[in-house]
PDB file of C-alpha atoms in Angstrom:
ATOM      1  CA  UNK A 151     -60.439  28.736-107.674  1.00  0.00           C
ATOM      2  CA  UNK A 152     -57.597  28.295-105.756  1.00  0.00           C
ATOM      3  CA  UNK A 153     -56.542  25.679-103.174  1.00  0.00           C
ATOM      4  CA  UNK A 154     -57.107  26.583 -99.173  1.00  0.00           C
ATOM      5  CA  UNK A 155     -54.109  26.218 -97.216  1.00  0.00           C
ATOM      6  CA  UNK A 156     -53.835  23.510 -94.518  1.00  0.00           C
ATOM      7  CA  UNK A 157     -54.601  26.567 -91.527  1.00  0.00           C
ATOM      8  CA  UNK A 158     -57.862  27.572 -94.083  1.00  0.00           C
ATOM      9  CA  UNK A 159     -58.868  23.270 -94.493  1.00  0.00           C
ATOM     10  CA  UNK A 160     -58.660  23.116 -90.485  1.00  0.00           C
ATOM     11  CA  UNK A 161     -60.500  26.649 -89.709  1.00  0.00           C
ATOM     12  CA  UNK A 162     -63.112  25.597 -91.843  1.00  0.00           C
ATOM     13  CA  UNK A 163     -63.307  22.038 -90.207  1.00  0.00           C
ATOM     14  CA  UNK A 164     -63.360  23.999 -86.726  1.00  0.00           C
ATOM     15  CA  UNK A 165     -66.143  25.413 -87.947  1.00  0.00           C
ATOM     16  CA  UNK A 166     -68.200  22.608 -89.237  1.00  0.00           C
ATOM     17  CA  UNK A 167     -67.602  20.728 -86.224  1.00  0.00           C
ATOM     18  CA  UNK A 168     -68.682  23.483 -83.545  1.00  0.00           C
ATOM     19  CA  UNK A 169     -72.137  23.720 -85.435  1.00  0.00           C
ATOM     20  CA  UNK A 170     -72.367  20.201 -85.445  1.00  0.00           C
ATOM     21  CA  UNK A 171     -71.590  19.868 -81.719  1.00  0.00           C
ATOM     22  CA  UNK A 172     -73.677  23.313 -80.896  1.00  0.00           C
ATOM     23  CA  UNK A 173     -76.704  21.828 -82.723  1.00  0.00           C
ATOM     24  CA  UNK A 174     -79.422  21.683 -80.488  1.00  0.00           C
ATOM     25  CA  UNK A 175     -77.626  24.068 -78.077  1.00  0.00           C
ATOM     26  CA  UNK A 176     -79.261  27.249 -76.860  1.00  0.00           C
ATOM     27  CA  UNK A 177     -77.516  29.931 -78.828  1.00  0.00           C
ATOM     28  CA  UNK A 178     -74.638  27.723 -80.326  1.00  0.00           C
ATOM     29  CA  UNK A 179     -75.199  28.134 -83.435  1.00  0.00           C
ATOM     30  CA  UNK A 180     -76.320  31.770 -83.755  1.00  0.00           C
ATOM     31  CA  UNK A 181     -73.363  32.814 -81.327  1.00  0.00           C
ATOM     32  CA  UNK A 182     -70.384  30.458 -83.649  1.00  0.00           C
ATOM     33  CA  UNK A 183     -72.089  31.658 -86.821  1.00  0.00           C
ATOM     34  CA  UNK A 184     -71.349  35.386 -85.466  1.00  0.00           C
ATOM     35  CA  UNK A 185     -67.938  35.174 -83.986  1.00  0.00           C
ATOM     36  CA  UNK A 186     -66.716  33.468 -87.444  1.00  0.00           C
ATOM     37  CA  UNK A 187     -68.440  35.977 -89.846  1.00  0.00           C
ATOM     38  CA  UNK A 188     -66.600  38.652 -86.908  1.00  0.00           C
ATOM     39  CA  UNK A 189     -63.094  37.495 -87.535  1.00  0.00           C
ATOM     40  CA  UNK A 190     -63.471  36.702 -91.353  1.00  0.00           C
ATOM     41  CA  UNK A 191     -62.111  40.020 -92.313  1.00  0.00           C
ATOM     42  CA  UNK A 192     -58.561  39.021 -90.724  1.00  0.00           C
ATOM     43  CA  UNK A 193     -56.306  39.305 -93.611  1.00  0.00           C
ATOM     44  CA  UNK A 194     -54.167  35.864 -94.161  1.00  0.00           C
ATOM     45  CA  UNK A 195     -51.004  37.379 -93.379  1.00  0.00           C
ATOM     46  CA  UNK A 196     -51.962  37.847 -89.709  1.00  0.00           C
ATOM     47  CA  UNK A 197     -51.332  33.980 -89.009  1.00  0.00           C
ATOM     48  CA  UNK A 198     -50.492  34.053 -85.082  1.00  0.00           C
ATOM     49  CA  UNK A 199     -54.039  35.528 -84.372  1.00  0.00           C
ATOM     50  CA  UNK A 200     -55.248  33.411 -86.829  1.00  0.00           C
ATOM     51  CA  UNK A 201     -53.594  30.455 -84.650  1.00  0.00           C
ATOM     52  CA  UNK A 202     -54.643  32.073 -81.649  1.00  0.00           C
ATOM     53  CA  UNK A 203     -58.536  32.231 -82.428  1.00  0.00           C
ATOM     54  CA  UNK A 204     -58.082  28.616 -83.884  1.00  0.00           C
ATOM     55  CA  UNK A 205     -56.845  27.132 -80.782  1.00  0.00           C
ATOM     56  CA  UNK A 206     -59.741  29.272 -78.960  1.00  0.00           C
ATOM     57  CA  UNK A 207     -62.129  27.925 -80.668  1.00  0.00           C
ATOM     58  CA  UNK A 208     -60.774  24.153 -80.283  1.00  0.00           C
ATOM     59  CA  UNK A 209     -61.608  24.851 -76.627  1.00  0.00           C
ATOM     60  CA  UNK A 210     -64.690  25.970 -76.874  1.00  0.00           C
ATOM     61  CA  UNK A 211     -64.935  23.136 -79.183  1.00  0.00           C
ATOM     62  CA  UNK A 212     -64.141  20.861 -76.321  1.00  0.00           C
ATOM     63  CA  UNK A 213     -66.030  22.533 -73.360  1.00  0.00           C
ATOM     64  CA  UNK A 214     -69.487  22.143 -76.546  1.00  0.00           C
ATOM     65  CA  UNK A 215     -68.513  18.468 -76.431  1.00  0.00           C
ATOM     66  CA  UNK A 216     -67.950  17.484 -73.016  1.00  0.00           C
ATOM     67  CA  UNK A 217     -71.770  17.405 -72.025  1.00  0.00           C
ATOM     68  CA  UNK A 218     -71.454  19.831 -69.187  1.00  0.00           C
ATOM     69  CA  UNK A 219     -72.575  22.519 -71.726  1.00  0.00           C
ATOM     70  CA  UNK A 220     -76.232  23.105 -71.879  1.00  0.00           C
ATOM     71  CA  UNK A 221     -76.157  26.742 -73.868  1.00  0.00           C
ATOM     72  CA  UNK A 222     -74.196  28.724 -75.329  1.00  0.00           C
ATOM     73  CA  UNK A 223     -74.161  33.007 -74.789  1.00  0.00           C
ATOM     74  CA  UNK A 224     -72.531  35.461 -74.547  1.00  0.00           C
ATOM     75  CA  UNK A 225     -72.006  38.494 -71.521  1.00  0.00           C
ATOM     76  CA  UNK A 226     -73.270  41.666 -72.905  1.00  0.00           C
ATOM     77  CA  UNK A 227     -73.106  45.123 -71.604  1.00  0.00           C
ATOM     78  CA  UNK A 228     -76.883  45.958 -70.319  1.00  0.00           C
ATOM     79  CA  UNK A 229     -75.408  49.228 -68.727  1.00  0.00           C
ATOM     80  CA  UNK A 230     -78.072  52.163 -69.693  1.00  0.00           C
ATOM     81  CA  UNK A 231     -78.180  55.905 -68.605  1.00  0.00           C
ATOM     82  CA  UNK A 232     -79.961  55.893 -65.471  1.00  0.00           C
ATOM     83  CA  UNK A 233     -77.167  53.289 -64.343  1.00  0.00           C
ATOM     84  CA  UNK A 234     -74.323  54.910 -61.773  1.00  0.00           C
ATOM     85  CA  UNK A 235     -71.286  57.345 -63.021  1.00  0.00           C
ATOM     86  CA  UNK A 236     -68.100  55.145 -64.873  1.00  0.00           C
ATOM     87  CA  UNK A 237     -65.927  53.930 -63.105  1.00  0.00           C
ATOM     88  CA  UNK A 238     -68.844  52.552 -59.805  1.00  0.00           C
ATOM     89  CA  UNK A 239     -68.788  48.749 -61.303  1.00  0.00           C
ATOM     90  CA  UNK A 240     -68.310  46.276 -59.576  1.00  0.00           C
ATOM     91  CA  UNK A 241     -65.175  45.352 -58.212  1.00  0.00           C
ATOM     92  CA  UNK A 242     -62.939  43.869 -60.606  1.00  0.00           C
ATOM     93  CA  UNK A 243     -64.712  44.416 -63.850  1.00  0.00           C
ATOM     94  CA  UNK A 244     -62.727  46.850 -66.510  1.00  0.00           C
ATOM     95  CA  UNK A 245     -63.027  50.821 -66.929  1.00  0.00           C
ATOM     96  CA  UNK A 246     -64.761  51.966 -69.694  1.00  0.00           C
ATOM     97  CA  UNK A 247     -62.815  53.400 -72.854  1.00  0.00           C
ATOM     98  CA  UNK A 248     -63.205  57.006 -71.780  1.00  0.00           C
ATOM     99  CA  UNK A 249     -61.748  56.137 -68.125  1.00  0.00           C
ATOM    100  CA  UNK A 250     -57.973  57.012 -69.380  1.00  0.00           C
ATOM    101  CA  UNK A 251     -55.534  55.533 -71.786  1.00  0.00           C
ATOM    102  CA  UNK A 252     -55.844  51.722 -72.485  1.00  0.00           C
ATOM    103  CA  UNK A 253     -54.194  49.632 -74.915  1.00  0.00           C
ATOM    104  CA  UNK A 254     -56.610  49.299 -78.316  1.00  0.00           C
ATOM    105  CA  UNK A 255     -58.365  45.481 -77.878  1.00  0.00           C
ATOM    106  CA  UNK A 256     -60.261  43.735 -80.246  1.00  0.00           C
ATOM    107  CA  UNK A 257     -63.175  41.890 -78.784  1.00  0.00           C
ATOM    108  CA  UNK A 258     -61.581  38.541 -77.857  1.00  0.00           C
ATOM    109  CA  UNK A 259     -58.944  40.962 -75.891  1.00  0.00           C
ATOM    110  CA  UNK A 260     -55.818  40.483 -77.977  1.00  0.00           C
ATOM    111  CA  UNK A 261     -53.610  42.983 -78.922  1.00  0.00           C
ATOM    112  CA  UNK A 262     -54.588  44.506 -82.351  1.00  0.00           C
ATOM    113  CA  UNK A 263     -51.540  44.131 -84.403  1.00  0.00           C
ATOM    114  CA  UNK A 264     -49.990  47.570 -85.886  1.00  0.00           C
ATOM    115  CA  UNK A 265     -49.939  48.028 -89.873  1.00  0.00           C
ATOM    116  CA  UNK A 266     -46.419  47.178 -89.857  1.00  0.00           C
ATOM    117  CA  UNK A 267     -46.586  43.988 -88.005  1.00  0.00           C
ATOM    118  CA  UNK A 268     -45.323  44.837 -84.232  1.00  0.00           C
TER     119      UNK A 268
END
């Protein structure tokens, strides 16, 4: 087997730290587990969302440690078919995807990066 790079050593210590600091957390481990198995697919070569996700989670990482954080979740769309037309949110949250043309996101809302690297 191969060695892991020094950005695959400190993703994987990200990791083993947020469990240890979500332990015991509402939801922290379930919710870490799930957003790393998410964004395991990236392929290697995409290193500056790699970065970008890294330094996300050392925030996260941070805001687990401080003490202020009793849980951890995660906002989910509860919006059902009896709920008003698109587009009648309220103020300031986005339009959904069929309200026009939008820029493709992924879910962390970065820019998904084109097959030929622009």
């Amino acid at each position: 087997m191969s060695r892991h790079s020094r950005l695959q050593r400190q993703v994987l210590s990200l990791y083993r730290e947020l469990l240890r600091a979500g332990h015991g957390k509402p939801g922290a481990e379930s919710r870490v587990r799930a957003e790393f198995r998410q964004h395991a697919r990236l392929p290697r070569s995409d290193v500056l969302r790699i970065e970008y996700l890294y330094r996300r989670g050392r925030r996260q990482l941070q805001l687990l440690r401080s003490g202020h954080a009793t849980a951890m979740g995660a906002f989910v769309s509860t919006r059902g078919p009896t709920e008003e037309s698109p587009g009648a949110g309220a103020p300031g949250t986005p339009p959904d995807e069929g309200d026009g043309p939008r820029r493709p996101l992924d879910s962390m809302g970065v820019p998904k990066t084109a097959p030929d690297g622009r």
